[in-house]
Amino acid sequence: MNVAEQTRTQAQAAKEAAEVLATASLEQRNAALQEMSAELIAHEDAILAANAVDIESARADGTGEALLDRLMLNSERLAGCRQALAELCAIPDVLGEVICGRTITQGIHMKEVRVPLGVVGMIYEARPNVTIDAASIAVKTGNAILLRGGKIAQRSNEAITVALQAALRTVGLPVDSVQNLDATDRASGNELMKLHGLVDVLIPRGGTGLIKTVVENSKVPVIETGSGNCHIYLHAAADPTMAHNIVMNAKCQRPSVCNAAESLLVDYSVAEELLAQIAPELVAAGVTLICDQDTLRIARAAGVTDDMLREATDEDWGTEYLDMQISIKLIDGVDEAVAHINKYGSMHSDAIVTSDFETAQKFTSGVDSAAVYVNASTRFSDGGVFGLGAEIGISTQKLHARGPMGLTALTSTKFILEGNGQIR
Amino acid sequence: MNVAEQTRTQAQAAKEAAEVLATASLEQRNAALQEMSAELIAHEDAILAANAVDIESARADGTGEALLDRLMLNSERLAGCRQALAELCAIPDVLGEVICGRTITQGIHMKEVRVPLGVVGMIYEARPNVTIDAASIAVKTGNAILLRGGKIAQRSNEAITVALQAALRTVGLPVDSVQNLDATDRASGNELMKLHGLVDVLIPRGGTGLIKTVVENSKVPVIETGSGNCHIYLHAAADPTMAHNIVMNAKCQRPSVCNAAESLLVDYSVAEELLAQIAPELVAAGVTLICDQDTLRIARAAGVTDDMLREATDEDWGTEYLDMQISIKLIDGVDEAVAHINKYGSMHSDAIVTSDFETAQKFTSGVDSAAVYVNASTRFSDGGVFGLGAEIGISTQKLHARGPMGLTALTSTKFILEGNGQIR
């Protein structure tokens, strides 16, 4: 059997497992999570040994240190995963929730009930902790999951899957509920994207290239996640201290994540005053400023040296740097800010700083993003922070789920209708 | 400009229109619907004249009478469309609904609010009334819409669109909110499926082939609709009269629609008793029976002649006839019924007839369909009947919307977060 056939066979097994999982009780699903935690301890040596081989092999192939760090597992990181499992256990069940219900024509009782999606496919990069997170969230929500991680994490993911399947076996749930695909071959990912009818949703998590490939090629419905070209807009009525704090936090606190700021818009009328302070501070923190003409002038006047400045091109307004760089543009009022963000943004998280009520309203209703902020940092965009429980990712599409996705993003609904012989 | 370029240009204009529509008030959107009704009267002669040319041209090309009937408009059918417009006006707004809200970390006020999807693409067959339905539902929910109807309805759809755009112009909403694509060229449909980033969702409505093509080729997220291989399962504890009534209604009342029954499952223990009555009555109504071996024997014993019988192949269990035919299979209990339906069904609407409580529960929780019935006909699956207001179609996928889709299926949500300077 080649890898494509193997993938299809695994998906078929996942579909059968999903039918059993769909009617598993909350107690059984939570017991599986507890057993997963125990099996991760029991299998820790095997997992770390497999991970060490992955790391060694990736390093020999010239993989960079940042990627190696993401790939690396140790006791502390596995303990973090077990902590997440314990927290997931404590989250109330989302299955069976009655979304709405009423008595319809001829006295038929109708209710719309939350049910699992079925089979979830996850395509992601070389972060083995995602394997544990994704598998446990799937089981909590009654879904089977096919995991297609990064090629360089294959041994780690396989060892983790062995542990997770042992847990499923212990509690009497189908072991095929959690399966690791062969990530060493492109064929597994390509086949996964073709399995319309077997796989109910594909969630790509990772870089822009990975997500674009999946969106463009998948016949299975996709939830697009991730890329965040987030803006901070400093309105004429912005409080200067607040403006300063929010820009510095959104840009510098953790520049590599999707909810970090990538672009700064400033009203002309207050640009000199605000940027004279903020520009040098950003530079002092190590941020390169990618500026329009007016901002270049203001930054130079404020003492910023040319090695930390670059003139922006049109492409910059649409770029997610994920790095110590920020694009800066002067604009004329909230309407222009809204238009700019809707044109160049990625519909992730965008913020305005203003003390004017009507301007804030215009911004929140006009900006077409998953999360729109007034007077707060975009860095809060996170399922945990939003109180959604576990987070599977941040959707930047409008269909099905938008913004930080909690457990309900892995569910669908069905209508149940009960009668006593009604016909039409 | 070729048709593909023209389609892209229209989509770009729709995106700009959608940004304006997204913040249009309910009063403005309802005024547009009222004006649409008025303009359909004002343009009735032009619409009927265009339709007459479409009909003549389609008939000359050998189009069958059933399709010609769907294509045909007259004063009465247009009056029906205006009635639907009036009802749509009366439905409460779904935009702005606060789905959830709470105060999160550091006192940030969060709310999740219902917003339009943006640009909706509709690909459908030669039914010009769908043009009016779909356009009006889109405007009611603040969405722009690109309409790609059947090739043979192009003149009718163009004349209707002229009327609808006149209404938009009158109330000051962008005319590009409703646009008719060039359906005489395949390029418009092909291009529409490529417009990821410009078009937020594609809804194909029509035959299985059309839907399959869109699902397999679209880079834009799709809501799959329509095909209904619906089952009636007569359990051992079925009331015989109820069983008879529900089977006859679900199969015969309107066999060409997606919620009509296509397959009958009967428990072995009651098959002789139930089918001895039901089989001849189905045949008397003109239904051909496509049977497994046991059913063939029972039907013959009940006097059904061989011209109304055919032996079923495995393919029959998965076939939607949309016609006076039904497949019949004897099975052994609810577990086998659930497994059969989940294997061969289309996840649309399926019913059990039983007086046993636990069996009913097993069926409703086990069958993985959008609508699951106990003791009622599958023919009730309809947005209007379910109390959802207007219906855009019946989703048979699990993502975003499932079963009959009301206005909320054309919406997304966004998070709005208000603070006073919070940083992380």
Coordinates of N, CA and C in Angstrom, one line a residue, chain A residues 15 19 23 102 104-106 108 110 115-118 196 200-201 215-216 218-219 221-224 242 245-246 249 253 259 342 364-377 379-380 382 385-388 397-400 402-404 411-424, chain B residues 15 19 23 102 104-106 108 110 115-118 196 200-201 215-216 218-219 221-224 242 245-246 249 253 259 342 364-377 379-380 382 385-388 397-400 402-404 411-424:
Chain A
K15 N -13.3 7.6 10.3 CA -14.7 7.8 10.1 C -15.5 6.8 11.0
E19 N -17.9 7.6 14.5 CA -19.3 7.2 14.7 C -19.5 6.7 16.1
T23 N -21.3 9.2 20.1 CA -22.2 8.9 21.2 C -21.6 8.5 22.5
R102 N -38.4 24.6 19.4 CA -39.7 25.1 19.4 C -40.7 24.1 18.9
I104 N -43.2 23.2 16.1 CA -43.6 23.7 14.8 C -44.9 23.2 14.3
T105 N -45.2 23.3 13.1 CA -46.5 22.9 12.5 C -47.0 21.6 13.0
Q106 N -48.3 21.5 13.2 CA -48.9 20.2 13.6 C -48.4 19.6 14.9
I108 N -45.2 19.3 16.0 CA -43.9 18.5 15.9 C -43.0 19.3 16.9
M110 N -39.4 20.4 17.8 CA -38.1 20.5 17.1 C -37.1 21.1 18.0
V115 N -23.6 18.8 17.9 CA -23.0 17.4 17.7 C -21.6 17.6 17.2
P116 N -20.8 16.5 17.3 CA -19.4 16.6 16.7 C -19.4 16.8 15.2
L117 N -18.3 17.4 14.7 CA -18.1 17.5 13.2 C -18.0 16.1 12.6
G118 N -17.2 15.2 13.2 CA -16.9 13.9 12.7 C -15.5 13.6 12.6
H196 N -12.9 14.4 0.5 CA -14.2 14.9 0.7 C -15.2 13.8 0.9
D200 N -14.4 15.8 7.5 CA -15.4 16.8 7.5 C -14.8 18.2 7.5
V201 N -13.6 18.4 8.0 CA -12.9 19.7 8.0 C -11.4 19.5 8.0
V215 N -5.8 25.9 1.4 CA -7.0 26.7 0.9 C -7.2 26.5 -0.6
E216 N -6.1 26.5 -1.3 CA -6.2 26.5 -2.8 C -6.4 25.1 -3.3
S218 N -7.6 22.1 -1.4 CA -8.4 21.1 -0.7 C -9.8 21.1 -1.2
K219 N -10.3 19.8 -1.4 CA -11.7 19.6 -1.7 C -12.5 19.4 -0.4
P221 N -13.8 20.9 3.2 CA -13.9 22.3 3.7 C -12.7 22.6 4.6
V222 N -12.3 23.9 4.5 CA -11.1 24.3 5.3 C -11.5 25.4 6.3
I223 N -10.9 25.4 7.4 CA -10.9 26.6 8.3 C -9.5 27.3 8.2
E224 N -9.5 28.5 7.6 CA -8.3 29.2 7.4 C -7.9 29.9 8.7
M242 N -1.5 56.3 26.6 CA -2.2 55.1 26.2 C -1.7 54.7 24.8
N245 N 1.8 53.2 25.2 CA 1.8 51.9 25.8 C 1.3 50.8 24.9
I246 N 0.2 51.1 24.2 CA -0.4 50.1 23.4 C 0.5 49.7 22.2
N249 N 3.5 47.7 23.5 CA 3.1 46.3 23.8 C 2.7 45.4 22.6
Q253 N 6.1 43.1 22.7 CA 6.0 42.1 23.8 C 6.3 40.7 23.3
N259 N -1.0 37.9 16.8 CA -1.8 39.0 17.2 C -0.9 40.2 17.6
N342 N -9.2 47.5 5.9 CA -10.0 46.6 5.1 C -9.3 46.2 3.8
T364 N -15.3 50.3 15.1 CA -15.7 48.9 15.4 C -16.7 48.4 14.4
S365 N -17.6 49.3 13.9 CA -18.5 48.8 12.9 C -17.9 48.7 11.5
G366 N -16.9 49.5 11.2 CA -16.4 49.6 9.9 C -15.3 48.6 9.6
V367 N -14.4 48.3 10.6 CA -13.3 47.4 10.4 C -13.8 45.9 10.3
D368 N -13.5 45.3 9.2 CA -14.0 44.0 9.0 C -13.0 42.9 9.5
S369 N -12.8 42.9 10.8 CA -11.8 41.9 11.3 C -12.5 41.1 12.4
A370 N -11.8 39.9 12.7 CA -12.4 39.0 13.6 C -12.4 39.6 15.0
A371 N -11.4 40.4 15.4 CA -11.4 41.1 16.7 C -11.0 42.6 16.5
V372 N -11.9 43.5 16.9 CA -11.7 44.9 16.8 C -11.6 45.5 18.2
Y373 N -10.5 46.2 18.4 CA -10.2 46.8 19.8 C -10.4 48.3 19.8
V374 N -10.9 48.7 20.9 CA -10.8 50.2 21.3 C -10.0 50.3 22.5
N375 N -8.9 51.0 22.5 CA -8.1 51.3 23.6 C -7.6 50.1 24.4
A376 N -7.2 49.1 23.6 CA -6.5 47.9 24.2 C -5.6 47.3 23.2
S377 N -4.6 46.6 23.6 CA -3.6 46.0 22.8 C -4.2 44.8 22.0
R379 N -2.8 42.2 21.4 CA -2.2 41.0 22.0 C -3.2 40.1 22.8
F380 N -4.4 40.7 23.1 CA -5.3 39.9 23.9 C -6.1 38.9 23.0
D382 N -6.9 35.8 21.9 CA -6.5 34.4 22.3 C -7.8 33.8 22.9
V385 N -7.8 33.8 26.8 CA -8.1 35.2 27.3 C -9.5 35.5 27.1
F386 N -10.1 35.1 25.9 CA -11.5 35.5 25.6 C -12.5 34.6 26.4
G387 N -12.0 33.7 27.2 CA -12.8 32.8 28.0 C -13.5 31.7 27.2
L388 N -12.9 31.3 26.1 CA -13.5 30.2 25.3 C -13.0 28.8 25.7
Q397 N -11.2 33.5 8.5 CA -12.2 33.4 7.5 C -13.5 33.8 8.2
K398 N -14.5 33.9 7.4 CA -15.8 34.3 7.9 C -16.8 33.1 8.1
L399 N -16.5 32.1 7.4 CA -17.4 30.9 7.4 C -17.1 30.1 8.7
H400 N -18.2 29.6 9.3 CA -18.2 28.6 10.4 C -17.6 29.1 11.7
R402 N -15.0 32.3 13.5 CA -14.2 33.5 13.3 C -13.5 34.0 14.5
G403 N -12.2 34.3 14.4 CA -11.4 34.8 15.5 C -11.0 33.5 16.3
P404 N -10.6 33.8 17.6 CA -10.1 32.6 18.4 C -11.2 31.6 18.4
T411 N -17.6 21.6 16.3 CA -18.9 21.0 16.4 C -19.8 21.5 15.2
S412 N -20.8 20.7 15.0 CA -21.9 21.1 14.0 C -23.2 21.0 14.8
T413 N -24.3 21.1 14.2 CA -25.6 20.9 14.9 C -26.4 20.0 14.0
K414 N -27.4 19.4 14.7 CA -28.5 18.7 13.9 C -29.8 19.0 14.5
F415 N -30.8 18.9 13.6 CA -32.2 19.1 14.0 C -32.8 17.8 14.4
I416 N -33.5 17.7 15.5 CA -34.2 16.5 15.9 C -35.7 16.8 16.0
L417 N -36.5 16.1 15.3 CA -37.9 16.4 15.3 C -38.7 15.2 15.7
E418 N -39.6 15.4 16.7 CA -40.4 14.3 17.3 C -41.9 14.5 17.1
G419 N -42.6 13.6 16.5 CA -44.0 13.7 16.2 C -44.8 12.5 16.7
N420 N -46.0 12.5 16.2 CA -46.8 11.3 16.5 C -47.6 10.9 15.2
G421 N -46.9 10.9 14.1 CA -47.5 10.5 12.9 C -47.8 11.6 11.9
Q422 N -47.2 12.8 12.1 CA -47.5 13.9 11.2 C -47.0 13.7 9.8
I423 N -47.9 14.1 8.8 CA -47.5 14.1 7.4 C -47.9 15.4 6.8
R424 N -47.3 15.7 5.6 CA -47.5 17.0 5.0 C -48.6 16.9 3.9
Chain B
K15 N -17.4 43.7 -3.6 CA -16.7 43.8 -2.4 C -16.8 45.2 -1.8
E19 N -18.9 46.6 1.6 CA -18.5 47.4 2.8 C -19.5 48.5 3.2
T23 N -22.8 48.4 6.9 CA -23.2 49.4 7.9 C -24.5 50.1 7.6
R102 N -18.9 39.2 27.7 CA -18.5 39.1 29.1 C -17.3 40.1 29.3
I104 N -13.6 40.4 30.3 CA -12.5 39.5 30.4 C -11.4 40.1 31.2
T105 N -10.2 39.6 31.1 CA -9.0 40.0 31.9 C -8.8 41.5 31.9
Q106 N -8.5 42.1 33.0 CA -8.2 43.5 33.2 C -9.4 44.4 33.0
I108 N -11.5 44.3 30.4 CA -11.9 44.6 29.0 C -13.3 44.0 28.7
M110 N -15.9 42.5 26.4 CA -15.9 41.8 25.1 C -17.3 41.4 24.7
V115 N -22.5 39.8 12.1 CA -22.2 40.7 11.0 C -22.4 40.0 9.7
P116 N -22.5 40.7 8.6 CA -22.7 40.0 7.3 C -21.5 39.2 6.9
L117 N -21.6 38.3 6.0 CA -20.5 37.5 5.5 C -19.6 38.4 4.6
G118 N -20.3 39.2 3.7 CA -19.5 40.1 2.8 C -20.1 40.0 1.4
H196 N -11.0 33.6 -4.2 CA -10.7 33.6 -2.8 C -10.2 35.0 -2.4
D200 N -16.7 35.7 -0.3 CA -16.6 35.0 1.0 C -17.2 33.6 1.1
V201 N -18.2 33.4 0.3 CA -18.8 32.1 0.2 C -19.5 31.8 -1.1
V215 N -17.9 22.0 -5.4 CA -17.2 21.5 -4.2 C -15.7 21.2 -4.6
E216 N -15.6 20.5 -5.7 CA -14.2 20.0 -6.1 C -13.3 21.1 -6.6
S218 N -13.7 24.8 -6.2 CA -13.7 26.1 -5.7 C -12.6 26.3 -4.7
K219 N -11.9 27.5 -4.8 CA -11.0 27.9 -3.8 C -11.7 28.8 -2.8
P221 N -14.6 29.3 0.0 CA -15.4 28.4 0.8 C -16.8 28.1 0.3
V222 N -17.3 26.9 0.3 CA -18.5 26.5 -0.3 C -19.5 26.0 0.8
I223 N -20.8 26.3 0.7 CA -21.8 25.6 1.5 C -22.5 24.7 0.5
E224 N -22.3 23.4 0.8 CA -22.9 22.3 0.0 C -24.4 22.2 0.3
M242 N -49.4 4.5 11.2 CA -48.5 5.6 11.1 C -47.4 5.3 10.1
N245 N -48.8 5.7 6.6 CA -49.1 7.1 6.2 C -47.8 7.9 6.0
I246 N -46.8 7.6 6.8 CA -45.5 8.4 6.7 C -44.8 7.9 5.4
N249 N -46.6 9.4 2.3 CA -46.5 10.9 2.3 C -45.0 11.2 1.8
Q253 N -45.9 12.5 -2.0 CA -46.6 13.8 -2.0 C -45.9 14.7 -3.0
N259 N -36.4 16.5 0.1 CA -36.7 15.9 1.4 C -37.7 14.8 1.2
N342 N -26.0 5.9 7.8 CA -24.7 6.7 7.8 C -23.8 6.3 6.7
T364 N -32.1 8.9 16.9 CA -31.8 10.3 16.8 C -30.3 10.6 17.2
S365 N -29.8 9.9 18.1 CA -28.4 10.2 18.5 C -27.4 9.6 17.5
G366 N -27.8 8.4 16.9 CA -26.9 7.7 16.0 C -26.9 8.2 14.6
V367 N -28.0 8.6 14.0 CA -28.0 9.0 12.6 C -27.4 10.3 12.4
D368 N -26.4 10.4 11.5 CA -25.6 11.6 11.4 C -26.2 12.5 10.2
S369 N -27.4 12.9 10.4 CA -28.1 13.7 9.4 C -28.5 15.1 9.9
A370 N -28.7 16.0 9.0 CA -29.1 17.4 9.4 C -30.4 17.4 10.1
A371 N -31.3 16.5 9.7 CA -32.6 16.5 10.3 C -33.0 15.0 10.6
V372 N -33.3 14.7 11.8 CA -33.6 13.3 12.2 C -35.0 13.3 12.8
Y373 N -35.9 12.5 12.2 CA -37.3 12.5 12.6 C -37.7 11.2 13.3
V374 N -38.6 11.4 14.3 CA -39.2 10.3 15.0 C -40.7 10.4 14.7
N375 N -41.3 9.4 14.0 CA -42.8 9.4 13.8 C -43.3 10.7 13.1
A376 N -42.6 11.1 12.1 CA -43.1 12.2 11.2 C -42.4 12.1 9.9
S377 N -43.0 12.7 8.9 CA -42.5 12.6 7.5 C -41.3 13.5 7.3
R379 N -40.7 15.1 4.9 CA -41.1 16.2 4.0 C -41.2 17.6 4.8
F380 N -41.1 17.5 6.1 CA -41.1 18.8 6.9 C -39.8 19.6 6.8
D382 N -37.7 22.0 5.9 CA -37.8 23.3 5.2 C -37.7 24.4 6.1
V385 N -41.0 26.0 7.4 CA -41.6 25.1 8.3 C -40.9 25.1 9.7
F386 N -39.6 25.1 9.6 CA -38.8 25.0 10.9 C -38.9 26.4 11.6
G387 N -39.5 27.4 11.0 CA -39.6 28.7 11.7 C -38.3 29.5 11.6
L388 N -37.5 29.3 10.5 CA -36.2 30.0 10.4 C -36.4 31.3 9.5
Q397 N -23.7 19.8 4.5 CA -22.4 19.7 5.1 C -22.5 20.0 6.5
K398 N -21.4 19.8 7.3 CA -21.4 20.1 8.7 C -20.8 21.4 9.1
L399 N -20.0 22.0 8.2 CA -19.4 23.3 8.5 C -20.3 24.4 8.3
H400 N -20.3 25.4 9.2 CA -21.0 26.7 9.1 C -22.5 26.6 9.3
R402 N -26.1 23.9 8.9 CA -26.5 22.5 8.6 C -28.0 22.4 8.6
G403 N -28.5 21.7 7.6 CA -29.9 21.6 7.4 C -30.5 22.8 6.8
P404 N -31.8 23.1 6.9 CA -32.4 24.3 6.3 C -31.7 25.5 6.8
T411 N -24.5 35.0 7.6 CA -23.8 35.9 8.5 C -22.5 35.3 9.1
S412 N -21.7 36.1 9.6 CA -20.5 35.7 10.4 C -20.6 36.5 11.7
T413 N -19.6 36.4 12.5 CA -19.6 37.2 13.8 C -18.2 37.9 13.9
K414 N -18.2 38.9 14.7 CA -16.9 39.5 15.1 C -16.9 39.8 16.6
F415 N -15.7 39.8 17.1 CA -15.5 40.2 18.5 C -15.2 41.7 18.6
I416 N -15.9 42.4 19.5 CA -15.5 43.8 19.7 C -15.1 43.9 21.2
L417 N -13.9 44.5 21.4 CA -13.3 44.6 22.7 C -13.0 46.0 23.1
E418 N -13.5 46.5 24.2 CA -13.4 47.9 24.6 C -12.6 48.0 25.9
G419 N -11.6 48.8 25.9 CA -10.8 48.9 27.1 C -10.5 50.4 27.5
N420 N -9.6 50.5 28.4 CA -9.1 51.9 28.7 C -7.6 51.9 28.8
G421 N -7.0 51.2 27.9 CA -5.5 51.3 27.8 C -4.8 50.0 28.2
Q422 N -5.6 48.9 28.3 CA -5.0 47.6 28.7 C -3.9 47.1 27.8
I423 N -2.8 46.6 28.4 CA -1.8 45.9 27.6 C -1.5 44.6 28.3
R424 N -0.8 43.8 27.6 CA -0.5 42.4 28.1 C 0.9 42.3 28.6

